[in-house]
Amino acid sequence: MLIETKDLTLEYLNGKSGVIAVNKVNMKLPETGFYGILGPSGSGKTSLLYLLSGIRVPSGGEIIYGGQKLPNSADERSRLRKREMGFVFQYHFLINYLSSFQNIMVGAVDSEGEEKTKRLISELGLDGLEQRPPYKLSGGQRQRVAIGRAFANNPKIVFVDEPTASLDHKTGRKVVNLLRNYSKEACVVTVTHDKSILEEADGVFKMWDGELERIS
Amino acid sequence: MFSPLSILTYFFKNKRKVIPILAIITLSILGISVTAAINGSMWREITDRVWFYEKYYDVYLTFSSESEGSLEEYQEEVEQVDKEIKELDAVDHIIVADVQATDLMTLFGNEGARVIFVGEDDREKFVNEIGIELDEGRYPESADEIALGREMLMNKDLKVGDSIGSKIDDEESLSGEYKIVGALTYSDSKKSMKLGIGYRENKSDDLSSAGLFLLNPKDGKAEELASALSRLEDKYGVIRVNTKESVDKMIDEEFSAVSKVLWAINVVVTLTITSSIALLNVIFFMQRANEFGLLASLGYSRKFIVGRTLLESLISIILGWGLGIIFSEVVYGILNSWIFTPRGIQGLTVLESQTFLFTIPVPLAVAIFSCGTVFWKLMRMDPVSIIEKRD
Ligand SMILES: Nc1ncnc2c1ncn2[C@@H]1O[C@H](COP(=O)(O)OP(=O)(O)O)[C@@H](O)[C@H]1O
Ligand SMILES: [Mg+2]
């Protein structure tokens, strides 16, 4: 198993009352494959991804990544994320003064960044758009640049938050196909409330009020 | 190609943000250095003028030798001082001279410059002691000839061969008429030469018949001589004394006031410029909050993000300052060749320790302000809250 959680819990403290966004989640994911987490808005999907990627610290339970507990120190978790993980945020956050090419390279680990980026550009169908800044790209193109950035460091695991939410059906389809392709080499965890994109997933989880359950 | 997060990439891709900051700093360096540069020019003018007192102290009568009445009245006293001066132990040699003044145009109105009339026998000693050289022509050989400093000639728009004096020009304070036979410089060519040398016919070496005693102190006895002279000045009302110390004290008093005003201006301008640039930096920084949050979320360390941002600020500030120095020097060069040099006035420059020092508070304060705010904001930044917002 690449990643495994034990009673993983995240509670947000809003003043006096707390919100349990992730509630005792137990899940296992192998080295490769396309996995989906389905659930309505507010069910805790994004929070779960933040925990798995080490962006947030759990309030309970633990995460075993590559056989070891995810490090406690924020710096070490950052380093791990930079080297071995990818994240496609829901709002794709490209750096708007950089070109597509440079935005993808931001995700790379220095040494082989340029070669890898060139390959990603053509795999993602972004040829000819290398020098364009994000504000001159369509939503789908931006989404692909964000995906490129997530894969630029040859990650072991990639987290994708609502990849199709802001795309039309056809573009969404294309994006999902790309992710599925990359899942042959890495573990891709996609969060969505759109069931249709998980038809060919290797595994699907359902999330509800912070609780997670495997449904296929 | 530069790496996407290198500082050069940021500068090239954000010219519209970087250039205004560079321009403000550059212009502010000019603005702030101009007062100091003018002050510096004045200061060099004056130190050149009082260079003389490194070698000779003045003693002269408080009344003119032409007003016969007073001379008779104080005859005894004058003879007594004359005797005491000549007996002073700390004196190496005395040059008996007459003196006149001629007006020069400066930045702040007219100022008198001296023409010293010395006897032929004294001249060589006098000239060597002070380091005066002939730039053109020769020294005066008769009472109607004169040699003037090169910068003096430029200031008056005269040349060797011209004549000068009240007989020719009503406004001229040099009385009589003289033919200019030589142009003088200091052997240190950076000094501006605003001294004239005339020919003294009178062979008498009595204080009563001379306009001026120039006293050259023995080596290492300058202070001793100065205090001896000031004692004489106190004792006898009939003489005035100028020594290096008294002249320096006068200059210090004048300049310390000017310098205080300049620094006050400097502080106000620095604060204004600093706060506006710092504000700009903070605005630009806010606009980049997404970028910083994103980088942190992607796993870039805070140290990297803070370091990169601070370095960006510092480089643009130092660059602006460097450009400011170059730009100021260019502007001053133009002003000098246009206004200062033709009038023989020491020109403006920013490359002089006092003026240069004056330009440092701007970049320094901007750096502290900008880096401080950026550092503070970055350390408090919560990357998760940023990526949870829409862009
Ligand atoms: N930063 C936060 N502070 C407090 N509560 C939060 C925060 N982020 C999310 N929540 C709450 O946690 C729950 C799960 O949110 P989220 O993980 O965003 O769900 P999803 O991604 O499935 O929409 C929601 O009730 C939400 O209001
Ligand atoms: Mg969400």
XYZ file of C-alpha atoms and ligand atoms in Angstrom:
635
model
C 0.000 0.000 0.000
C 1.180 3.509 -0.784
C -1.000 5.308 1.696
C -3.122 4.146 4.567
C -5.135 5.981 7.195
C -6.229 4.925 10.655
C -9.200 6.671 12.211
C -8.156 9.854 10.473
C -10.054 12.807 11.915
C -10.109 16.546 11.321
C -12.098 18.928 13.418
C -12.318 22.602 12.604
C -12.822 24.812 15.592
C -15.197 27.609 14.731
C -15.326 29.590 17.904
C -16.945 27.336 20.502
C -18.583 24.769 18.266
C -16.390 22.443 16.243
C -17.101 20.994 12.820
C -15.900 17.456 12.304
C -15.004 17.595 8.617
C -13.284 14.205 8.511
C -14.541 11.553 10.887
C -12.490 8.418 11.683
C -11.632 7.646 8.111
C -9.883 4.376 7.317
C -8.677 3.938 3.768
C -5.938 2.201 1.806
C -4.636 3.093 -1.614
C -2.088 1.139 -3.689
C 0.863 2.458 -5.755
C -1.095 2.993 -8.961
C -4.689 3.378 -10.018
C -7.506 5.841 -10.459
C -9.544 6.350 -7.298
C -12.574 8.490 -6.776
C -14.176 10.051 -3.758
C -17.804 10.975 -4.298
C -19.813 13.167 -2.024
C -21.983 16.240 -1.796
C -20.637 19.670 -1.117
C -19.546 20.100 2.484
C -19.089 16.376 3.099
C -15.371 16.760 3.840
C -13.743 15.674 0.564
C -11.374 18.601 0.241
C -10.474 18.372 3.909
C -9.558 14.718 3.446
C -7.245 15.566 0.538
C -5.538 18.272 2.621
C -4.904 15.701 5.323
C -3.599 13.014 2.966
C -1.233 15.485 1.292
C -0.009 16.859 4.603
C -1.263 20.378 3.959
C -3.372 20.126 7.095
C -2.548 18.328 10.313
C -5.120 15.787 11.532
C -6.767 16.299 14.906
C -6.845 12.531 15.371
C -5.726 9.260 13.827
C -2.755 8.787 11.592
C -1.524 8.524 8.029
C 0.986 5.926 6.921
C 2.677 6.919 3.698
C 5.159 4.564 2.018
C 5.262 2.474 5.170
C 6.010 5.403 7.467
C 4.025 7.841 9.488
C 3.639 11.162 7.727
C 6.191 13.473 9.415
C 5.017 15.845 12.110
C 7.097 18.807 11.115
C 5.504 21.122 8.567
C 8.831 21.575 6.804
C 9.346 17.870 6.330
C 5.801 17.392 5.074
C 6.390 20.269 2.638
C 9.547 18.649 1.349
C 7.787 15.326 0.892
C 4.919 16.978 -0.940
C 7.294 18.832 -3.202
C 9.223 15.694 -4.096
C 6.625 12.950 -4.213
C 3.120 14.349 -4.375
C 1.000 16.373 -6.739
C -2.103 18.412 -6.050
C -4.619 19.876 -8.458
C -6.533 22.444 -6.446
C -10.158 23.107 -7.204
C -9.462 26.654 -8.265
C -6.416 26.002 -10.264
C -4.196 28.814 -9.076
C -1.701 29.356 -11.777
C 0.869 32.118 -11.306
C -0.439 34.735 -13.652
C 2.837 36.365 -14.673
C 4.341 33.054 -15.735
C 3.777 31.232 -19.021
C 2.109 27.807 -19.188
C 5.512 26.248 -19.542
C 6.884 28.016 -16.488
C 3.758 27.262 -14.464
C 4.220 23.575 -15.108
C 7.904 23.833 -14.255
C 7.053 25.295 -10.863
C 5.872 21.811 -9.910
C 9.065 20.121 -11.035
C 12.021 19.145 -8.956
C 14.779 21.245 -10.458
C 17.118 18.878 -12.248
C 14.891 17.300 -14.870
C 12.191 19.956 -14.898
C 12.600 21.256 -18.396
C 12.596 17.906 -20.201
C 9.668 16.668 -18.175
C 7.729 19.854 -18.836
C 8.244 19.571 -22.579
C 6.865 16.063 -22.503
C 3.874 17.089 -20.391
C 3.065 19.980 -22.719
C 2.633 17.654 -25.662
C 0.911 14.918 -23.668
C -1.604 17.448 -22.381
C -2.200 18.868 -25.861
C -0.834 22.275 -24.942
C 1.552 22.565 -27.904
C 1.760 26.133 -29.098
C 0.480 27.494 -25.806
C 3.779 27.159 -23.938
C 4.457 30.886 -23.771
C 0.905 31.995 -22.970
C 0.113 33.371 -19.557
C -2.868 31.808 -17.740
C -5.192 34.729 -18.418
C -4.952 33.987 -22.111
C -6.003 30.362 -21.673
C -9.472 28.777 -21.563
C -10.722 27.034 -18.424
C -9.905 23.618 -19.830
C -6.432 24.692 -20.849
C -5.789 26.125 -17.406
C -6.980 22.905 -15.836
C -4.520 20.980 -18.003
C -1.655 23.265 -17.023
C -2.541 22.673 -13.362
C -2.530 18.928 -14.015
C 0.825 19.247 -15.745
C 2.209 21.053 -12.721
C 0.928 18.301 -10.422
C 2.698 15.641 -12.473
C 5.895 17.580 -13.182
C 7.815 16.011 -10.292
C 6.974 12.405 -11.320
C 4.814 12.080 -8.211
C 3.887 8.847 -6.494
C 0.453 10.184 -5.634
C -1.665 12.983 -7.042
C -4.721 14.550 -5.425
C -7.279 16.161 -7.695
C -10.052 18.319 -6.258
C -13.209 18.604 -8.409
C -11.402 18.544 -11.763
C -14.507 18.980 -13.880
C -16.504 21.378 -11.763
C -15.806 24.403 -13.900
C -15.625 22.647 -17.261
C -18.215 21.691 -19.852
C -18.945 18.018 -20.255
C -16.699 17.394 -23.264
C -13.682 19.177 -21.823
C -14.269 17.446 -18.490
C -14.192 14.102 -20.242
C -10.805 14.901 -21.799
C -9.366 15.903 -18.466
C -10.572 12.720 -16.831
C -9.015 10.655 -19.612
C -5.694 12.359 -19.021
C -5.878 11.595 -15.324
C -6.770 7.999 -16.028
C -3.742 7.740 -18.278
C -1.400 9.054 -15.619
C -2.881 6.662 -13.090
C -0.942 3.847 -14.749
C 2.215 5.266 -13.200
C 0.905 6.885 -10.053
C -1.920 6.762 -7.590
C -4.491 9.363 -8.635
C -7.143 10.323 -6.093
C -9.944 12.388 -7.556
C -12.645 14.096 -5.541
C -15.916 14.874 -7.284
C -19.632 15.085 -6.899
C -20.036 13.979 -10.509
C -20.546 10.224 -10.576
C -20.074 9.902 -14.320
C -16.365 10.611 -14.256
C -15.713 7.637 -12.019
C -17.217 4.991 -14.347
C -13.892 3.381 -15.053
C -12.251 4.028 -11.689
C -10.235 1.343 -9.949
C -12.036 2.123 -6.752
C -14.742 4.525 -5.566
C -15.342 5.896 -2.064
C -18.344 7.746 -0.874
C -18.138 10.508 1.643
C -20.969 11.776 3.819
C -20.722 14.110 6.765
C -17.031 13.388 7.161
C -17.393 9.628 7.031
C -15.897 7.555 4.264
C -17.088 4.280 2.848
C -15.799 2.222 -0.075
C -18.546 1.498 -2.565
C -16.673 -0.225 -5.381
C 15.832 30.208 -19.911
C 15.746 31.284 -16.289
C 14.037 29.062 -13.795
C 10.423 30.200 -13.359
C 10.898 31.253 -9.771
C 14.189 33.010 -10.257
C 14.331 36.683 -9.415
C 15.253 37.627 -12.969
C 12.102 35.942 -14.235
C 10.069 37.945 -11.773
C 11.693 41.191 -12.885
C 11.292 40.473 -16.572
C 7.683 39.412 -16.252
C 6.699 42.227 -13.909
C 8.369 45.219 -15.495
C 5.360 47.367 -14.837
C 5.715 46.783 -11.118
C 9.479 46.859 -10.888
C 10.146 49.890 -13.078
C 7.999 52.358 -11.089
C 9.790 51.359 -7.912
C 13.169 51.708 -9.587
C 12.130 55.072 -11.007
C 10.890 56.421 -7.683
C 14.077 55.407 -5.924
C 16.244 56.735 -8.737
C 14.521 60.113 -8.773
C 14.476 60.333 -5.032
C 18.232 59.816 -4.952
C 18.590 62.775 -7.289
C 16.127 64.830 -5.290
C 17.715 64.092 -2.006
C 21.289 64.447 -3.149
C 20.864 67.781 -4.851
C 20.819 69.803 -1.643
C 23.769 67.862 -0.315
C 25.622 68.245 -3.593
C 25.137 72.017 -3.541
C 26.268 72.041 0.041
C 29.276 69.961 -1.003
C 30.133 72.394 -3.763
C 29.938 75.281 -1.312
C 32.021 73.426 1.151
C 34.742 72.658 -1.363
C 34.731 76.276 -2.469
C 35.249 77.418 1.068
C 37.846 74.840 2.017
C 39.770 75.766 -1.112
C 39.600 79.352 -0.076
C 40.808 78.719 3.436
C 43.512 76.324 2.260
C 45.671 79.382 2.530
C 45.403 79.270 6.328
C 47.140 75.919 6.431
C 50.279 77.888 5.587
C 49.787 81.482 6.640
C 47.983 83.292 9.395
C 46.782 86.841 8.834
C 47.474 89.806 11.002
C 46.136 93.179 9.904
C 45.241 96.524 11.383
C 41.650 97.192 12.242
C 41.878 100.538 10.519
C 43.247 101.341 7.117
C 46.746 102.778 6.848
C 45.345 105.497 4.612
C 43.231 107.053 7.304
C 46.180 109.007 8.677
C 44.471 110.315 11.739
C 43.961 106.949 13.367
C 47.456 105.775 12.588
C 48.955 108.686 14.451
C 46.628 108.129 17.332
C 47.660 104.492 17.687
C 51.230 104.866 16.437
C 52.783 103.635 19.613
C 50.530 100.666 19.973
C 51.063 99.622 16.383
C 54.805 99.839 16.748
C 54.584 97.750 19.881
C 52.539 94.988 18.178
C 54.821 95.077 15.174
C 57.747 94.441 17.440
C 56.051 91.661 19.373
C 54.947 89.888 16.215
C 58.412 89.918 14.769
C 59.745 88.453 17.984
C 57.270 85.555 18.038
C 59.155 82.337 18.460
C 56.748 80.114 16.539
C 57.034 82.098 13.313
C 59.105 80.722 10.487
C 58.806 83.715 8.230
C 56.632 86.731 7.719
C 55.486 87.968 4.373
C 54.596 91.600 4.318
C 51.789 92.190 1.888
C 49.082 94.490 0.769
C 45.679 93.103 0.131
C 42.663 93.955 -1.930
C 39.433 92.158 -2.608
C 37.588 91.511 -5.799
C 34.049 90.230 -6.068
C 33.333 86.785 -7.423
C 29.959 85.425 -8.312
C 28.989 82.368 -6.277
C 25.829 80.278 -6.044
C 24.614 82.544 -3.301
C 25.499 86.039 -4.389
C 28.831 87.766 -4.562
C 31.762 87.009 -2.376
C 35.110 88.738 -2.083
C 38.303 86.988 -3.109
C 41.737 88.180 -2.168
C 44.457 89.645 -4.272
C 47.681 89.639 -2.300
C 50.380 92.038 -3.290
C 53.796 90.750 -2.327
C 57.291 92.010 -2.939
C 59.394 90.310 -5.537
C 61.737 88.856 -2.911
C 58.930 87.240 -0.948
C 56.971 85.890 -3.836
C 58.784 82.683 -4.529
C 58.693 81.619 -0.906
C 55.013 82.484 -0.669
C 54.057 80.731 -3.866
C 56.028 77.567 -3.058
C 54.676 77.390 0.452
C 51.053 77.436 -0.683
C 51.586 75.361 -3.800
C 50.730 77.933 -6.421
C 51.812 77.363 -9.979
C 51.655 79.415 -13.117
C 49.141 77.969 -15.514
C 49.747 80.581 -18.156
C 51.775 83.765 -18.571
C 54.032 85.041 -15.795
C 53.980 86.667 -12.395
C 53.547 90.438 -12.191
C 56.751 92.395 -12.523
C 55.423 95.872 -11.855
C 52.728 97.524 -9.790
C 50.296 97.697 -12.692
C 50.422 93.972 -13.379
C 48.540 91.162 -11.716
C 48.167 87.383 -11.901
C 44.812 85.845 -11.027
C 43.620 82.346 -10.234
C 42.356 80.365 -13.212
C 38.902 79.915 -11.680
C 38.821 83.590 -10.808
C 39.387 84.458 -14.431
C 36.690 82.046 -15.532
C 34.305 83.493 -13.003
C 34.953 86.997 -14.230
C 35.100 85.943 -17.840
C 38.566 87.381 -18.237
C 41.740 86.047 -19.803
C 45.432 86.721 -19.630
C 46.108 89.966 -21.476
C 42.872 91.633 -20.330
C 42.845 94.479 -17.866
C 40.924 94.738 -14.630
C 40.229 97.425 -12.083
C 37.887 100.157 -10.927
C 39.261 102.543 -13.546
C 37.880 100.316 -16.261
C 34.832 98.982 -14.549
C 32.878 100.925 -11.901
C 31.623 97.771 -10.305
C 35.091 96.338 -9.823
C 36.267 96.602 -6.252
C 39.932 96.208 -7.159
C 41.041 99.817 -7.200
C 43.148 101.173 -10.017
C 43.941 99.348 -13.211
C 45.934 96.190 -13.697
C 46.987 94.174 -16.665
C 46.463 90.474 -16.179
C 49.781 88.849 -17.013
C 49.309 85.377 -15.594
C 46.826 82.682 -14.661
C 47.472 80.707 -11.479
C 46.508 77.245 -10.306
C 47.152 75.185 -7.237
C 49.505 72.290 -7.752
C 46.570 70.212 -6.520
C 44.481 70.815 -9.595
C 41.237 69.745 -7.899
C 41.297 72.896 -5.825
C 39.732 75.908 -7.332
C 42.149 78.824 -7.445
C 40.523 82.003 -6.246
C 43.549 83.976 -5.171
C 45.311 86.767 -7.014
C 48.895 87.869 -6.745
C 49.975 91.429 -7.302
C 53.251 93.290 -7.132
C 54.182 95.199 -3.993
C 56.599 98.053 -4.589
C 56.809 99.343 -1.058
C 59.924 97.963 0.594
C 58.927 98.846 4.153
C 58.130 95.949 6.410
C 56.312 97.901 9.110
C 52.866 96.759 10.023
C 51.762 100.363 9.762
C 52.640 100.553 6.091
C 51.534 97.026 5.149
C 47.992 95.884 4.703
C 48.717 92.425 5.978
C 51.281 90.310 7.741
C 51.265 86.718 6.580
C 52.790 84.570 9.283
C 54.112 81.160 8.398
C 54.308 78.961 11.504
C 57.344 76.835 12.159
C 56.793 73.112 11.636
C 54.743 71.748 14.485
C 54.231 75.157 16.023
C 50.991 76.105 14.314
C 48.940 75.865 17.477
C 51.468 77.696 19.534
C 51.459 80.519 17.020
C 47.695 80.611 16.897
C 47.368 81.030 20.619
C 50.157 83.573 20.729
C 48.366 85.575 18.058
C 45.036 85.430 19.767
C 46.719 86.656 22.937
C 48.091 89.606 20.978
C 44.688 90.223 19.488
C 43.208 90.419 22.956
C 45.966 92.628 24.235
C 46.001 95.122 21.384
C 42.763 96.416 19.979
C 44.410 97.571 16.804
C 44.917 94.178 15.149
C 42.754 91.408 13.846
C 44.024 87.885 13.480
C 42.856 85.032 11.282
C 44.290 81.638 12.030
C 43.414 78.222 10.715
C 41.582 77.551 13.950
C 39.518 80.702 13.940
C 38.630 80.265 10.288
C 37.746 76.592 10.762
C 35.599 77.487 13.730
C 33.710 80.039 11.695
C 33.137 77.576 8.865
C 32.066 74.863 11.266
C 29.496 77.114 12.844
C 28.088 78.097 9.512
C 28.051 74.609 8.070
C 26.782 72.746 11.064
C 23.591 74.785 10.871
C 23.251 74.165 7.137
C 23.996 70.529 7.620
C 21.312 70.209 10.293
C 18.744 71.712 7.950
C 19.838 69.370 5.178
C 19.506 66.331 7.367
C 16.085 67.475 8.514
C 15.031 67.700 4.873
C 16.594 64.334 4.280
C 14.610 62.737 7.068
C 11.299 64.158 5.870
C 11.921 63.219 2.244
C 13.169 59.790 3.215
C 10.079 59.130 5.292
C 7.770 60.246 2.496
C 9.511 58.244 -0.167
C 9.925 55.266 2.065
C 6.316 55.077 3.074
C 5.104 55.426 -0.495
C 7.449 52.763 -1.798
C 6.716 50.501 1.121
C 3.009 50.957 0.447
C 3.525 50.061 -3.202
C 5.458 46.999 -2.145
C 2.697 45.950 0.212
C 0.081 46.380 -2.514
C 2.145 44.327 -4.923
C 2.646 41.821 -2.194
C -1.092 41.508 -1.554
C -1.650 40.957 -5.231
C 0.739 38.064 -4.997
C -0.821 36.439 -1.956
C -2.205 33.708 -4.209
C 1.228 33.001 -5.576
C 2.772 32.666 -2.134
C -0.073 30.529 -0.803
C 0.139 28.320 -3.838
C 3.887 27.855 -3.583
C 3.581 26.969 0.078
C 0.838 24.463 -0.723
C 2.925 22.898 -3.453
C 5.611 22.267 -0.879
C 7.964 25.194 -1.270
C 9.389 26.029 2.113
C 8.550 29.273 3.806
C 12.249 29.993 3.960
C 12.448 29.780 0.184
C 9.411 32.019 -0.333
C 10.503 34.619 2.201
C 14.089 34.580 0.934
C 13.050 34.968 -2.671
C 10.660 37.831 -1.947
C 13.107 39.699 0.256
C 15.845 39.280 -2.302
C 13.527 40.676 -4.985
C 12.877 43.755 -2.868
C 16.506 44.201 -1.947
C 17.764 43.840 -5.484
C 15.250 46.310 -6.850
C 16.113 48.770 -4.094
C 19.865 48.454 -4.595
C 19.411 48.637 -8.340
C 17.283 51.779 -7.963
C 19.875 53.302 -5.698
C 22.716 52.483 -8.105
C 20.730 53.925 -10.993
C 19.999 56.956 -8.838
C 23.697 57.539 -8.238
C 24.472 57.208 -11.945
C 21.519 59.335 -12.962
C 22.388 62.056 -10.440
C 25.988 62.114 -11.594
C 24.832 62.495 -15.192
C 22.456 65.327 -14.295
C 25.170 67.022 -12.233
C 27.618 66.592 -15.071
C 25.244 68.482 -17.327
C 24.619 71.188 -14.735
C 28.351 71.514 -14.098
C 29.295 71.987 -17.707
C 26.427 74.387 -18.096
C 26.579 76.507 -14.978
C 29.386 75.653 -12.600
C 32.544 75.019 -14.593
C 32.234 78.111 -16.815
C 32.030 80.239 -13.687
C 34.947 78.508 -12.059
C 32.752 77.227 -9.250
C 33.335 73.801 -7.737
C 30.782 71.544 -9.413
C 28.118 69.212 -8.061
C 28.838 65.574 -7.529
C 27.235 62.750 -5.638
C 30.509 60.868 -5.461
C 31.767 62.728 -2.456
C 31.628 61.125 0.946
C 29.165 63.541 2.570
C 26.782 63.633 -0.357
C 27.090 59.912 -0.979
C 26.321 59.254 2.656
C 23.271 61.428 2.231
C 21.794 59.089 -0.384
C 21.998 56.025 1.830
C 19.031 56.612 4.155
C 16.571 56.258 1.266
C 17.496 52.743 0.156
C 18.178 51.738 3.717
C 14.815 52.869 5.047
C 12.955 51.502 2.039
C 14.696 48.176 2.505
C 13.885 47.994 6.195
C 10.281 49.094 5.671
C 9.549 46.896 2.660
C 11.343 43.828 3.887
C 9.847 44.268 7.320
C 6.275 44.364 6.088
C 6.809 41.593 3.555
C 8.504 39.403 6.125
C 5.794 40.023 8.674
C 3.014 39.254 6.184
C 4.698 36.135 4.856
C 5.338 34.686 8.277
C 1.691 35.150 9.206
C 0.387 33.801 5.915
C -1.878 30.757 6.077
C -1.479 28.986 2.732
C -4.557 26.833 3.210
C -6.820 29.805 3.648
C -5.439 31.160 0.392
C -5.966 28.054 -1.718
C -9.461 27.714 -0.343
C -10.346 31.047 -1.886
C -11.216 31.325 -5.564
C -8.707 33.103 -7.783
N -11.115 26.328 7.078
C -12.263 25.875 7.594
N -12.655 26.309 8.803
C -13.788 25.859 9.339
N -14.602 24.973 8.750
C -14.275 24.498 7.550
C -13.083 24.916 6.916
N -12.988 24.303 5.720
C -14.073 23.512 5.646
N -14.852 23.612 6.737
C -16.060 22.893 7.001
O -15.751 21.521 6.954
C -16.749 20.791 6.266
C -16.137 20.067 5.088
O -15.701 20.978 4.099
P -14.934 20.535 2.810
O -13.838 19.664 3.209
O -14.611 21.762 2.084
O -16.041 19.706 2.037
P -16.187 19.408 0.472
O -14.872 19.617 -0.146
O -16.696 18.065 0.426
O -17.166 20.417 -0.025
C -17.803 21.818 5.871
O -18.808 21.816 6.840
C -17.082 23.123 5.911
O -17.929 24.185 6.257
Mg -14.315 20.812 -1.737
